[in-house]
PDB file of C-alpha atoms and ligand atoms in Angstrom:
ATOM      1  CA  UNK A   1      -2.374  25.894 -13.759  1.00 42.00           C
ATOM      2  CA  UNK A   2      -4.443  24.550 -10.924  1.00 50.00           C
ATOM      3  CA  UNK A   3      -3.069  23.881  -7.312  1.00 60.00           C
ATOM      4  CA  UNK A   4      -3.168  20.306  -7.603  1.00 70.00           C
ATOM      5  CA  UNK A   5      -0.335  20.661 -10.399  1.00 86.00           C
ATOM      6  CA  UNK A   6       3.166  20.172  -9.011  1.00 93.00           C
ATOM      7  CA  UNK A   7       5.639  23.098 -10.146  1.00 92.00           C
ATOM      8  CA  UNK A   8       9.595  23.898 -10.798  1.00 93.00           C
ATOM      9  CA  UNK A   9       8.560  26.248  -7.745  1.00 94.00           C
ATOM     10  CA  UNK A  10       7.050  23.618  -5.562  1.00 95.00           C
ATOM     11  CA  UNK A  11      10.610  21.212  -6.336  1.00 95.00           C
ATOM     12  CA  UNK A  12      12.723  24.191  -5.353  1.00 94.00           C
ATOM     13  CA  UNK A  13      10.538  25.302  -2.122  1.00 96.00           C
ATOM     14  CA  UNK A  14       7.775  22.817  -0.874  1.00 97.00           C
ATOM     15  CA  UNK A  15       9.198  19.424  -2.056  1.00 98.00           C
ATOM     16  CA  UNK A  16      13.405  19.591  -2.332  1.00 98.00           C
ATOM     17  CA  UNK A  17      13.738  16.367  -0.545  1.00 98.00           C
ATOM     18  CA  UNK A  18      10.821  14.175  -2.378  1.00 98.00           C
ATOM     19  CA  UNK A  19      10.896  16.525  -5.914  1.00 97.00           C
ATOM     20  CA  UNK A  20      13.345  14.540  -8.706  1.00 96.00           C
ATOM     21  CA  UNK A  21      15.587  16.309 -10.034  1.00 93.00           C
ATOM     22  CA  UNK A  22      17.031  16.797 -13.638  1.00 92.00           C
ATOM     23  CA  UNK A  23      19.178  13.683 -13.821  1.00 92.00           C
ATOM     24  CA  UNK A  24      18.369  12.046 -10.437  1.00 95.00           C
ATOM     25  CA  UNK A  25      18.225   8.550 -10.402  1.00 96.00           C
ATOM     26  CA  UNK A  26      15.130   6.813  -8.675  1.00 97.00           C
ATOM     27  CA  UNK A  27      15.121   6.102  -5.225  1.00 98.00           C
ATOM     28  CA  UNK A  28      15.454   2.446  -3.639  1.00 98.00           C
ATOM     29  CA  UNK A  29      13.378   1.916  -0.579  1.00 98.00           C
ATOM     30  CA  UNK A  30      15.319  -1.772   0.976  1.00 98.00           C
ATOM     31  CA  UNK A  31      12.476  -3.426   3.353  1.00 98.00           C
ATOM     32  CA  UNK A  32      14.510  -6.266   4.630  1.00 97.00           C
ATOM     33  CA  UNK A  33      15.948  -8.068   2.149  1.00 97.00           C
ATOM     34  CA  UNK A  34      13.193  -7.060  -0.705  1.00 98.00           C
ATOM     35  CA  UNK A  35      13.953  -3.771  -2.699  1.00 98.00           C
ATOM     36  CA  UNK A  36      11.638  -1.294  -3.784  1.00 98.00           C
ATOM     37  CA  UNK A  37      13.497   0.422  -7.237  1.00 97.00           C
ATOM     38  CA  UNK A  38      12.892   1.140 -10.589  1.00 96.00           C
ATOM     39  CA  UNK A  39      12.935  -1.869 -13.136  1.00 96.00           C
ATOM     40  CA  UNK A  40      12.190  -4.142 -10.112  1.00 98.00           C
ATOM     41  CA  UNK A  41       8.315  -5.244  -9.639  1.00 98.00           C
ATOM     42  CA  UNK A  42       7.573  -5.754  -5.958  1.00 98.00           C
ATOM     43  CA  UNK A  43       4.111  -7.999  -5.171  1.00 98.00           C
ATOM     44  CA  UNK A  44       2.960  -7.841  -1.433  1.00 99.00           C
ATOM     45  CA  UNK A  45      -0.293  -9.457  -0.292  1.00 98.00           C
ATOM     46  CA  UNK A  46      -2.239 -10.984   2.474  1.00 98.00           C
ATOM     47  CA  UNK A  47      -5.573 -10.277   4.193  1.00 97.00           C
ATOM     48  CA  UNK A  48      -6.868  -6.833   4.610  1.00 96.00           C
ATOM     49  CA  UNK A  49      -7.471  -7.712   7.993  1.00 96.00           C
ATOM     50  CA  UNK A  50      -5.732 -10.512  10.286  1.00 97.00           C
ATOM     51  CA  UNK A  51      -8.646 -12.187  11.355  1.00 96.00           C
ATOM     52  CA  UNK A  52      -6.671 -15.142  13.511  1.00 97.00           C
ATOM     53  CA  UNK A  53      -3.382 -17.257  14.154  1.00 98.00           C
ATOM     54  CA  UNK A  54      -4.407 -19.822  11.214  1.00 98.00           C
ATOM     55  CA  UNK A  55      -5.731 -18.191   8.616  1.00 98.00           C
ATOM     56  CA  UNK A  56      -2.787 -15.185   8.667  1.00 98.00           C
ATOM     57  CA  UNK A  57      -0.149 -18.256   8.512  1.00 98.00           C
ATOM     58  CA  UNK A  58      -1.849 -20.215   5.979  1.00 98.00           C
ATOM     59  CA  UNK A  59      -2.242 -16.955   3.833  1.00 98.00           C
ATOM     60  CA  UNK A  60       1.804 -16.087   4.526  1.00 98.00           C
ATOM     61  CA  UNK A  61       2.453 -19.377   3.258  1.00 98.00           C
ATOM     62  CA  UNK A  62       0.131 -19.583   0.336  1.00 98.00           C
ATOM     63  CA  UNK A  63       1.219 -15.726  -0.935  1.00 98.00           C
ATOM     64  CA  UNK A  64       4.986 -17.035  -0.398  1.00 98.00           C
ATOM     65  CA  UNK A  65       4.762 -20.062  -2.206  1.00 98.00           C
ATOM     66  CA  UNK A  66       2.811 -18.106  -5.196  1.00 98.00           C
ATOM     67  CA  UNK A  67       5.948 -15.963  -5.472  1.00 98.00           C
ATOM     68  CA  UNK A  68       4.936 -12.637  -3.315  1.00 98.00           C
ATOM     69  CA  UNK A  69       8.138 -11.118  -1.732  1.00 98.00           C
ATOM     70  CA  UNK A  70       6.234  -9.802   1.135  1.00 98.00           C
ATOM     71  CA  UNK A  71       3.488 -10.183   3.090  1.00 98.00           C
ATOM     72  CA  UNK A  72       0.638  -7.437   4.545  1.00 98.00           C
ATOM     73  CA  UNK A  73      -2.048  -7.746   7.367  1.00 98.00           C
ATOM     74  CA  UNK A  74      -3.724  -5.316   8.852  1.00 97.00           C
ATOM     75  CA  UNK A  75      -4.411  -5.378  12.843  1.00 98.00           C
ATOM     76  CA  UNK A  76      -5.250  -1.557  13.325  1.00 97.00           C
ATOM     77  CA  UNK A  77      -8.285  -1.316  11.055  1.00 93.00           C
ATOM     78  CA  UNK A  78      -9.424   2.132  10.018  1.00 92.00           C
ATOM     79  CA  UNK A  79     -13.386   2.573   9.743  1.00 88.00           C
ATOM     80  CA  UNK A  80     -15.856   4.992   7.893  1.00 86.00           C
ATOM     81  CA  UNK A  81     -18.545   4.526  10.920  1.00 87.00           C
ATOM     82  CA  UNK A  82     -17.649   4.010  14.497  1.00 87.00           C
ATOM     83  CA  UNK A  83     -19.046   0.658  15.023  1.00 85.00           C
ATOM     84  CA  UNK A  84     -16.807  -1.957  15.382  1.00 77.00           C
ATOM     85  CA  UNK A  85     -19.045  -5.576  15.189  1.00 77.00           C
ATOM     86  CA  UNK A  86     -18.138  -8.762  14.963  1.00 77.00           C
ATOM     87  CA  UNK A  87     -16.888  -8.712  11.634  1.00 75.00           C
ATOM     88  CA  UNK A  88     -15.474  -5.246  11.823  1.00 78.00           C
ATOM     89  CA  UNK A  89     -12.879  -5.979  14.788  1.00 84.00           C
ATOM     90  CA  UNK A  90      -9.385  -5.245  14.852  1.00 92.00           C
ATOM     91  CA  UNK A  91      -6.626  -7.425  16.547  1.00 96.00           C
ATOM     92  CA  UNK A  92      -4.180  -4.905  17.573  1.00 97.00           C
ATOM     93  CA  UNK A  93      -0.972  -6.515  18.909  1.00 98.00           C
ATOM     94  CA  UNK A  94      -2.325  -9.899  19.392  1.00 98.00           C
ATOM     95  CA  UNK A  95      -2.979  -9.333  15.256  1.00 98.00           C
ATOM     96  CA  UNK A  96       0.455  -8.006  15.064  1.00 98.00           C
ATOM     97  CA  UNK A  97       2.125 -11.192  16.566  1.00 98.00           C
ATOM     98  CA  UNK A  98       0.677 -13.304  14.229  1.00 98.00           C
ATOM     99  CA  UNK A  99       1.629 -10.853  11.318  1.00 98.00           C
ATOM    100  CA  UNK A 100       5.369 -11.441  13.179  1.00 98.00           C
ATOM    101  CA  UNK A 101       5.404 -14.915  13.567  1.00 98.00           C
ATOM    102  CA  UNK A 102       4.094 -15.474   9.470  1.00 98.00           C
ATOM    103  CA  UNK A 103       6.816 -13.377   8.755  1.00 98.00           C
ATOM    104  CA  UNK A 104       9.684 -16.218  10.947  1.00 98.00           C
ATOM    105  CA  UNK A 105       7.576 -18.880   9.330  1.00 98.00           C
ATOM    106  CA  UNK A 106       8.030 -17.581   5.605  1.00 98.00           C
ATOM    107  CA  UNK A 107      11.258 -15.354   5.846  1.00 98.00           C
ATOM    108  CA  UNK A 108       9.176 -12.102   3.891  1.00 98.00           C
ATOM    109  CA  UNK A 109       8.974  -9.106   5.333  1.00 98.00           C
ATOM    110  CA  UNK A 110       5.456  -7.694   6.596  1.00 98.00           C
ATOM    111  CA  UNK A 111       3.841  -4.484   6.383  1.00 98.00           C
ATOM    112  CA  UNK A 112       0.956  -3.117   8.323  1.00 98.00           C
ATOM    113  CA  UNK A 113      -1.097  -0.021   9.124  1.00 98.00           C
ATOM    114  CA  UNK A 114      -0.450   2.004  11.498  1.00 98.00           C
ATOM    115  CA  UNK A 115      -3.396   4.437  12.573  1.00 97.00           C
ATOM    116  CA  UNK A 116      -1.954   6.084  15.836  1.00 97.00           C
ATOM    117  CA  UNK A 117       1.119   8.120  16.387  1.00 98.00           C
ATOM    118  CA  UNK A 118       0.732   6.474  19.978  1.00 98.00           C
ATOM    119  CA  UNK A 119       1.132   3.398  18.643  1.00 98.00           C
ATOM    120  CA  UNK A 120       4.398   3.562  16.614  1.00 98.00           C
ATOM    121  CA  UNK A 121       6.661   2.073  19.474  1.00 98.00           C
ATOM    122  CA  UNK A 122       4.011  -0.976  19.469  1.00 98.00           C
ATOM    123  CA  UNK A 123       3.736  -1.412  15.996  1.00 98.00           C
ATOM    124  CA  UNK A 124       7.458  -1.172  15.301  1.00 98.00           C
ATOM    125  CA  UNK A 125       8.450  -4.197  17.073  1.00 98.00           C
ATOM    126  CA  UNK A 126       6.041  -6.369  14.956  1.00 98.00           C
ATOM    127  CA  UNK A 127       7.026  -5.055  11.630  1.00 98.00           C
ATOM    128  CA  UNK A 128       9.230  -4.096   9.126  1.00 98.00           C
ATOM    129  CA  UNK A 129       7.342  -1.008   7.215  1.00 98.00           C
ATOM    130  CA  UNK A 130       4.114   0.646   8.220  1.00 98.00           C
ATOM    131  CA  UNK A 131       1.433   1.715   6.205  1.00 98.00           C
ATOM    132  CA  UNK A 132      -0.033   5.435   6.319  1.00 98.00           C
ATOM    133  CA  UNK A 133      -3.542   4.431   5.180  1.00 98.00           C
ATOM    134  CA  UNK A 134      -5.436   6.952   2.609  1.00 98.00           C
ATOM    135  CA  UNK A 135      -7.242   8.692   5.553  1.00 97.00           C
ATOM    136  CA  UNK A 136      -4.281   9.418   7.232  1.00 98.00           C
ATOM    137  CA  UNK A 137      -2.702  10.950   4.646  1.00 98.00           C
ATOM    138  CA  UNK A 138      -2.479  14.351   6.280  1.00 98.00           C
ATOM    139  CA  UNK A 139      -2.168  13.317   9.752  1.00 98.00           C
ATOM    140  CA  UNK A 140       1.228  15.709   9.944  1.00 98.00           C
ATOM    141  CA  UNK A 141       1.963  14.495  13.538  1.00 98.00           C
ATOM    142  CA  UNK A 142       1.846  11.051  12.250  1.00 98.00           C
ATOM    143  CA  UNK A 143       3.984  11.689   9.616  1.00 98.00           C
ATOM    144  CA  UNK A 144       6.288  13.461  11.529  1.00 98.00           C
ATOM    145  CA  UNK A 145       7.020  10.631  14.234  1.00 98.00           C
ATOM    146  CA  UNK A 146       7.315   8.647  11.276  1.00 98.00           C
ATOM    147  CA  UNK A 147      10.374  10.788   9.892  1.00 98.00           C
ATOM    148  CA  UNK A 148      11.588  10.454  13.233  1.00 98.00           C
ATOM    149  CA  UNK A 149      11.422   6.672  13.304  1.00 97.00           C
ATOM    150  CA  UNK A 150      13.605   5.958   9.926  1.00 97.00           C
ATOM    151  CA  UNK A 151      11.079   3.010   9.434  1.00 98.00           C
ATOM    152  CA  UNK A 152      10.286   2.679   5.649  1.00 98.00           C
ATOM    153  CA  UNK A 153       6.921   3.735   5.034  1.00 99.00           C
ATOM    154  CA  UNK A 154       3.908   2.952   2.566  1.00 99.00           C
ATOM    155  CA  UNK A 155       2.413   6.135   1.469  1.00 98.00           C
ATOM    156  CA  UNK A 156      -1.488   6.052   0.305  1.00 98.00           C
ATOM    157  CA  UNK A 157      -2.940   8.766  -1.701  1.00 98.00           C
ATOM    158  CA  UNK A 158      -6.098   9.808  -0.154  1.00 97.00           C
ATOM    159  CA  UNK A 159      -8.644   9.518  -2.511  1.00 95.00           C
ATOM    160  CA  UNK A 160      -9.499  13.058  -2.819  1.00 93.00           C
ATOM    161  CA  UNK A 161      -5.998  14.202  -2.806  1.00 94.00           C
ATOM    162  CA  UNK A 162      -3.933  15.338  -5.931  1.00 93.00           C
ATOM    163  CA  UNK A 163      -0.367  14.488  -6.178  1.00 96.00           C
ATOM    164  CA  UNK A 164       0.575  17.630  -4.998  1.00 96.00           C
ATOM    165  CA  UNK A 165      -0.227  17.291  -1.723  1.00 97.00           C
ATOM    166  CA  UNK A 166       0.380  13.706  -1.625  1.00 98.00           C
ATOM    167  CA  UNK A 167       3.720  14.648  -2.731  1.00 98.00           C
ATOM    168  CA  UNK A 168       3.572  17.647   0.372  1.00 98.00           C
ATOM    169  CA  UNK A 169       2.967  14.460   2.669  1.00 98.00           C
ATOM    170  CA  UNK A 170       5.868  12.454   1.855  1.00 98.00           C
ATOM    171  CA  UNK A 171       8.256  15.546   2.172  1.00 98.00           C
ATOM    172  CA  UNK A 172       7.177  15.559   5.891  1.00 98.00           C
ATOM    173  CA  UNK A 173       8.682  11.964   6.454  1.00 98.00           C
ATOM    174  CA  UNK A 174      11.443  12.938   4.531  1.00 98.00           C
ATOM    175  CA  UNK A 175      12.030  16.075   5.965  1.00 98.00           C
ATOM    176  CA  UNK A 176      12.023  14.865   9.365  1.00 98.00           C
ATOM    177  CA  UNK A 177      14.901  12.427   8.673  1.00 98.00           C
ATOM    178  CA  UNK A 178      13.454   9.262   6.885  1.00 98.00           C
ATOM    179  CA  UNK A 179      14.144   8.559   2.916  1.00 98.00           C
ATOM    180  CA  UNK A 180      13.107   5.384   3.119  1.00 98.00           C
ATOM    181  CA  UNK A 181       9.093   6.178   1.609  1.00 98.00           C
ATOM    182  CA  UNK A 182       7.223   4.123  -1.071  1.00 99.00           C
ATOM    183  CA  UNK A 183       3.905   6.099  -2.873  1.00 98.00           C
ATOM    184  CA  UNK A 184       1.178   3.974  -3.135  1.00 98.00           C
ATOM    185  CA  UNK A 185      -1.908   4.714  -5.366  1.00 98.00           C
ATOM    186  CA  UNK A 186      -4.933   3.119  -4.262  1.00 97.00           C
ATOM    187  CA  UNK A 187      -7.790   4.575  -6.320  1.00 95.00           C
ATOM    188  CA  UNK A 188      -9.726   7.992  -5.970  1.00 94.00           C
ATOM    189  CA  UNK A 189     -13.315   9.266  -5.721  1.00 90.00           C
ATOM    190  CA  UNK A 190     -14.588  10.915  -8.603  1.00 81.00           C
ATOM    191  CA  UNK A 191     -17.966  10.796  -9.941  1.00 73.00           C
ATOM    192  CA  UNK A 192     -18.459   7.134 -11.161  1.00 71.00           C
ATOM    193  CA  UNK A 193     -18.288   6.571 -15.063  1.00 73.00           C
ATOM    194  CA  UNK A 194     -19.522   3.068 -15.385  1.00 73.00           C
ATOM    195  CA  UNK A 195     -20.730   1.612 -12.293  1.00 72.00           C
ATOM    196  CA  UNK A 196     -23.017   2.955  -9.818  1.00 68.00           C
ATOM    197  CA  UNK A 197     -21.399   0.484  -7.385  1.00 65.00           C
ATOM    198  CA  UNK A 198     -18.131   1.963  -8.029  1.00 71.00           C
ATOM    199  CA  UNK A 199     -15.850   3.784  -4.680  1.00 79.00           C
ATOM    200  CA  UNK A 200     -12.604   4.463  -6.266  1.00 90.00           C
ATOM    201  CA  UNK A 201     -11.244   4.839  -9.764  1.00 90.00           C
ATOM    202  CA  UNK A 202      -7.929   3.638 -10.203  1.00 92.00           C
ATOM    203  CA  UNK A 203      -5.733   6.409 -11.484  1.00 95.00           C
ATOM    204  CA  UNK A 204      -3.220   4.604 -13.106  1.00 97.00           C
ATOM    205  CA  UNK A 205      -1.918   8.029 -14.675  1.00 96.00           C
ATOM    206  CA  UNK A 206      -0.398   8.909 -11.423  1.00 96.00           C
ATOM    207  CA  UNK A 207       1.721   6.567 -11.524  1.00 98.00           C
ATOM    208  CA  UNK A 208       3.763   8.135 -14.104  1.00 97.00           C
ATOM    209  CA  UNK A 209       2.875  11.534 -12.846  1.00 97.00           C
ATOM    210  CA  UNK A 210       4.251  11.100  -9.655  1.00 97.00           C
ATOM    211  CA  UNK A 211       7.735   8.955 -11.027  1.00 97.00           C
ATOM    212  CA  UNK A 212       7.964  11.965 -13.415  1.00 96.00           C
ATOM    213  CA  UNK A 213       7.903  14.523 -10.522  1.00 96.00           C
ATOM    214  CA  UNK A 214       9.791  12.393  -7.596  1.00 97.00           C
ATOM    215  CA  UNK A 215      12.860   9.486  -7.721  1.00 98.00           C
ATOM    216  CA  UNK A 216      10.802   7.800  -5.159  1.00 98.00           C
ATOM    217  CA  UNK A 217       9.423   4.296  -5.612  1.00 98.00           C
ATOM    218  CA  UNK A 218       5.346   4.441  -6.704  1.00 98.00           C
ATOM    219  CA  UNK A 219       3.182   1.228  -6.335  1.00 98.00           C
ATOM    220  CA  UNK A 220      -0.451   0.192  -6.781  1.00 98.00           C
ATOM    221  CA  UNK A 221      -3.264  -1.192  -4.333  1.00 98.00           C
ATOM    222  CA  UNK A 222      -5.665  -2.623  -7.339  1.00 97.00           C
ATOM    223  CA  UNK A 223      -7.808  -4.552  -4.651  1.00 96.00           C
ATOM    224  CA  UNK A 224      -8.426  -0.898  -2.571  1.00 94.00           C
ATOM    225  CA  UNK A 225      -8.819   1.471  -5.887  1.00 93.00           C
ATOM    226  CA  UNK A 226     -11.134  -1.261  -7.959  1.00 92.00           C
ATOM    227  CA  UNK A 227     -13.333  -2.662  -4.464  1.00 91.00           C
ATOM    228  CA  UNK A 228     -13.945  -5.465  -6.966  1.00 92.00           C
ATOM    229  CA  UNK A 229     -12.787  -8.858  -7.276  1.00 95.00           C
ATOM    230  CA  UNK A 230     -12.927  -9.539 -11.214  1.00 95.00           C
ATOM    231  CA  UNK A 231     -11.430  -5.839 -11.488  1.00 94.00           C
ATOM    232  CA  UNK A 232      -8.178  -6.845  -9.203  1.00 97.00           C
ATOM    233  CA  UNK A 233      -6.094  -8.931 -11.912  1.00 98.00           C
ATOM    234  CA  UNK A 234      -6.890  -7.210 -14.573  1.00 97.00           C
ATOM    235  CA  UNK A 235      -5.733  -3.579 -12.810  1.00 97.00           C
ATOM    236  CA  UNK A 236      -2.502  -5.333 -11.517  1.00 98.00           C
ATOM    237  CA  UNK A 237      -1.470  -6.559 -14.679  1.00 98.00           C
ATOM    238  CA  UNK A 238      -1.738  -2.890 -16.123  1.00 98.00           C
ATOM    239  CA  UNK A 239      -0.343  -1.444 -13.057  1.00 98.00           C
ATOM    240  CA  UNK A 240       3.078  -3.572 -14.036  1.00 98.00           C
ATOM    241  CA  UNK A 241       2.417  -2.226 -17.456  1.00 98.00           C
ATOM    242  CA  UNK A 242       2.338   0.800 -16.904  1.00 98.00           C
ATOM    243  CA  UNK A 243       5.681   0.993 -15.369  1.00 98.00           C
ATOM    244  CA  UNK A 244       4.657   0.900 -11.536  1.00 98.00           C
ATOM    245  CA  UNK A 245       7.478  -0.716  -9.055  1.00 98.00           C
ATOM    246  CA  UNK A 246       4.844  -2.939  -7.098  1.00 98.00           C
ATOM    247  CA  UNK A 247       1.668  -3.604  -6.121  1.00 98.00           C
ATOM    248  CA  UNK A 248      -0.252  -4.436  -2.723  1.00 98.00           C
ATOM    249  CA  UNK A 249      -2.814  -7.003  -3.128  1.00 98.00           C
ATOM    250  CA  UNK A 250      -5.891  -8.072  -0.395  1.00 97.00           C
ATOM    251  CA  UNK A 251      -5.282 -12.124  -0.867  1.00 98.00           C
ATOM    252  CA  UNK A 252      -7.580 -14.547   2.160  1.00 98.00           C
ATOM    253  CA  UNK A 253      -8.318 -18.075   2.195  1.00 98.00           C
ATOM    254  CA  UNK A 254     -11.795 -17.678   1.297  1.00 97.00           C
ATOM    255  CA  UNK A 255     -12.236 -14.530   0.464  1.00 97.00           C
ATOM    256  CA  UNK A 256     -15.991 -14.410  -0.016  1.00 94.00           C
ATOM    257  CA  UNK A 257     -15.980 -14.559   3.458  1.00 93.00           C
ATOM    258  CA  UNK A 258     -12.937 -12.018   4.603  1.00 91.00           C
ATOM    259  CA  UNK A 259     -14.108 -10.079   7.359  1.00 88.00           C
ATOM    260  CA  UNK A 260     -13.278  -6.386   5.682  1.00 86.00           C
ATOM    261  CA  UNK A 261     -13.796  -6.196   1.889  1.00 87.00           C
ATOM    262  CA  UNK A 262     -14.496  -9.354   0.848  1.00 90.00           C
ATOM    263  CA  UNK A 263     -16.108  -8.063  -2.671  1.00 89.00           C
ATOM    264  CA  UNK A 264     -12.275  -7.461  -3.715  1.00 92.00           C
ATOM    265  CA  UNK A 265      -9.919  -9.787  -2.484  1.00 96.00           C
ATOM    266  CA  UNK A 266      -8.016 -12.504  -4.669  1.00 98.00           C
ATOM    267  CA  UNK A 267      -8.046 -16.332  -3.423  1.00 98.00           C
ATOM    268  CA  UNK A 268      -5.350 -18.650  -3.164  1.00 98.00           C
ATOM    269  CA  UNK A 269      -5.350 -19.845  -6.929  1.00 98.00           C
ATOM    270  CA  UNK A 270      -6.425 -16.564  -8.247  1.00 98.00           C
ATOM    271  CA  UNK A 271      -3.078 -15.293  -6.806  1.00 98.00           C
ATOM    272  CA  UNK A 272      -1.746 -18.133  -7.908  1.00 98.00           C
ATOM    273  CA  UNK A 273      -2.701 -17.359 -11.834  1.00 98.00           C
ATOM    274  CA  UNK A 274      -2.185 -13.810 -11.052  1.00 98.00           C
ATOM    275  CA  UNK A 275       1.483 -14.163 -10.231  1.00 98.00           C
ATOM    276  CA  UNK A 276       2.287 -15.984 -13.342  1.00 98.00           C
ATOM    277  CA  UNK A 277       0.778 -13.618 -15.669  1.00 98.00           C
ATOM    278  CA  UNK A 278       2.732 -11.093 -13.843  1.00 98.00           C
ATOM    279  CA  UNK A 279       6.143 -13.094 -14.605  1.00 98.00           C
ATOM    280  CA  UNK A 280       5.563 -13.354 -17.713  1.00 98.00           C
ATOM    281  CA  UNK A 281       4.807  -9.713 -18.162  1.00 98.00           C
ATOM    282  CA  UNK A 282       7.907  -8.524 -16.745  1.00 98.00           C
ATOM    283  CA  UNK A 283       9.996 -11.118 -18.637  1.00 98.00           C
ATOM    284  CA  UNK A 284       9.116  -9.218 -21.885  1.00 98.00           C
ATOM    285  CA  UNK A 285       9.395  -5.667 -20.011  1.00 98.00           C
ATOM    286  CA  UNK A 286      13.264  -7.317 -19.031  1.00 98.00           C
ATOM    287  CA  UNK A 287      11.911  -6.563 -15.140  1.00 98.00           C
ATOM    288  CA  UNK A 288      13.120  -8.478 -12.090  1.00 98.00           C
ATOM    289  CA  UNK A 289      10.316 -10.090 -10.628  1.00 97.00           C
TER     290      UNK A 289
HETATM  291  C1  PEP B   1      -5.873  -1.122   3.594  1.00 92.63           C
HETATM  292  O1  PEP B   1      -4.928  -1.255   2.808  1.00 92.63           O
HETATM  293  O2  PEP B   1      -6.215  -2.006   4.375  1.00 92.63           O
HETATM  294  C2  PEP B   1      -6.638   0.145   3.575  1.00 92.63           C
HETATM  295  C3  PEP B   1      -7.494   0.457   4.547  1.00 92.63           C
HETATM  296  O3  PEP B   1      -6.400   0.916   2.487  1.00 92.63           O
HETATM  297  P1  PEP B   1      -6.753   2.438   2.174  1.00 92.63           P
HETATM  298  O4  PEP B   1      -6.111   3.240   3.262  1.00 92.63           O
HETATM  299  O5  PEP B   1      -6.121   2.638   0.836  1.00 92.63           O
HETATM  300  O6  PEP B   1      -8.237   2.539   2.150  1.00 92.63           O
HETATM  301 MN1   MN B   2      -9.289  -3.149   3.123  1.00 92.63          MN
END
């Protein structure tokens, strides 16, 4: 048994709150109007970073009329090197009020990083979950304000992390008052198999792993864990497969272009196909979509 393995003994001592127990029915996470549950597939998209007014409400639009039941942007941005260009800016609130206002325009709820424990007051006027990004997976104080806060949160795995302690993460939001979390799996470093270009590989396994160990809801970030366009659909349509109860997708109006990651996000009529592949998925898998 290696540490990254979650135990009986963990479920009784480290994770009582997060750990399932025998017979305990899966958690739903409401964000909004939109649930997060078991048997329910959840798709939320939009840029990986709100680059302006227009293009964050055209995207809204454009994600809403391809079905999406909620809508992401990011306006705190976090980066591997300290240099923040011209392409690597971040909006901050004046980001976060376009997020808000694509949000009145289309009726979804939005979701958005937040990278600061100083900024949680900011942020939580804007939106109506905030994602922990994979690098701040351990940031306890972070965590711990967002117990505090009872705002639903989006979990990322860091990508060296096992479930274990991504599990040991979410018990701090839940410990400190807030049930309201949602795992996400966005891909981990391990040495690449098939591609030298490769960053992440997703690790669609944990998906089960951590819906066998917790009740809480466990989605998939295809366009974070694969970094590659023609890898997205593909990794979404297996993440539904698999038994996964959403996914969070990087979608921008031209996406060869998007300021952050524009190798991996999706188009307006790649979404577009996407989605109805999806539907037609979860019609045979009898799940509401
Ligand atoms: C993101 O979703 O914009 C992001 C930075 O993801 P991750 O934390 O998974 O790298
Ligand atoms: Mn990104």
């Amino acid at each position: 048994m290696t540490s990254k393995d979650v135990t009986e003994a963990d479920i009784q001592s480290n994770i009582p709150l997060v750990g399932r127990k025998p017979d305990q029915i899966s958690t739903t996470v409401n964000v909004g109007d939109v649930e997060l549950s078991e048997g329910k597939f959840v798709v939320i998209a939009g840029p990986c970073t709100i680059e302006g007014r227009e293009m964050m409400l055209e995207t809204g639009t454009s994600v809403k009329e391809a079905g999406a039941s909620m809508i992401r942007g990011g306006a705190f941005k976090p980066l591997t090197f300290p240099y923040r260009n011209d392409k690597m800016f971040q909006l901050e609130e004046e980001g976060l009020k376009y997020l808000a206002e694509s949000k009145q325009k289309t009726g979804l709820p939005v979701v958005t990083e937040i990278l600061d424990v100083r900024d949680i007051e900011l942020v939580a006027q804007y939106t109506d979950m905030m994602q922990v990004g994979a690098r701040n997976m351990q940031n306890f104080p972070l965590l711990e304000e967002l117990g505090k806060s009872g705002i639903p949160v989006l979990l990322k795995r860091h990508f060296g992390c096992g479930l274990r302690d991504w599990l040991g993460a979410a018990e701090y939001i839940l410990y400190h008052g807030n049930p309201n979390v949602v795992l996400c799996e966005r891909g981990i470093t391990v040495p690449h198999t098939h591609q030298l270009t490769s960053r992440f590989i997703v690790d669609l396994e944990a998906v089960l792993a951590a819906k066998e160990w917790t009740h809480l809801p466990v989605i998939v970030d295809p366009s974070h864990a694969t970094f590659k366009r023609a890898y997205v659909a593909p990794v979404a349509r297996a993440a539904l497969a698999i038994g996964a109860d959403g996914i969070i997708l990087d979608v921008h109006p031209v996406p060869e272009q998007a300021a952050v990651d524009p190798l991996q996000a999706l188009g307006f009529e790649d979404f577009d196909n996407l989605m109805k592949q999806l539907r037609n998925i979860a019609s045979v898998m009898e799940i509401e979509m």
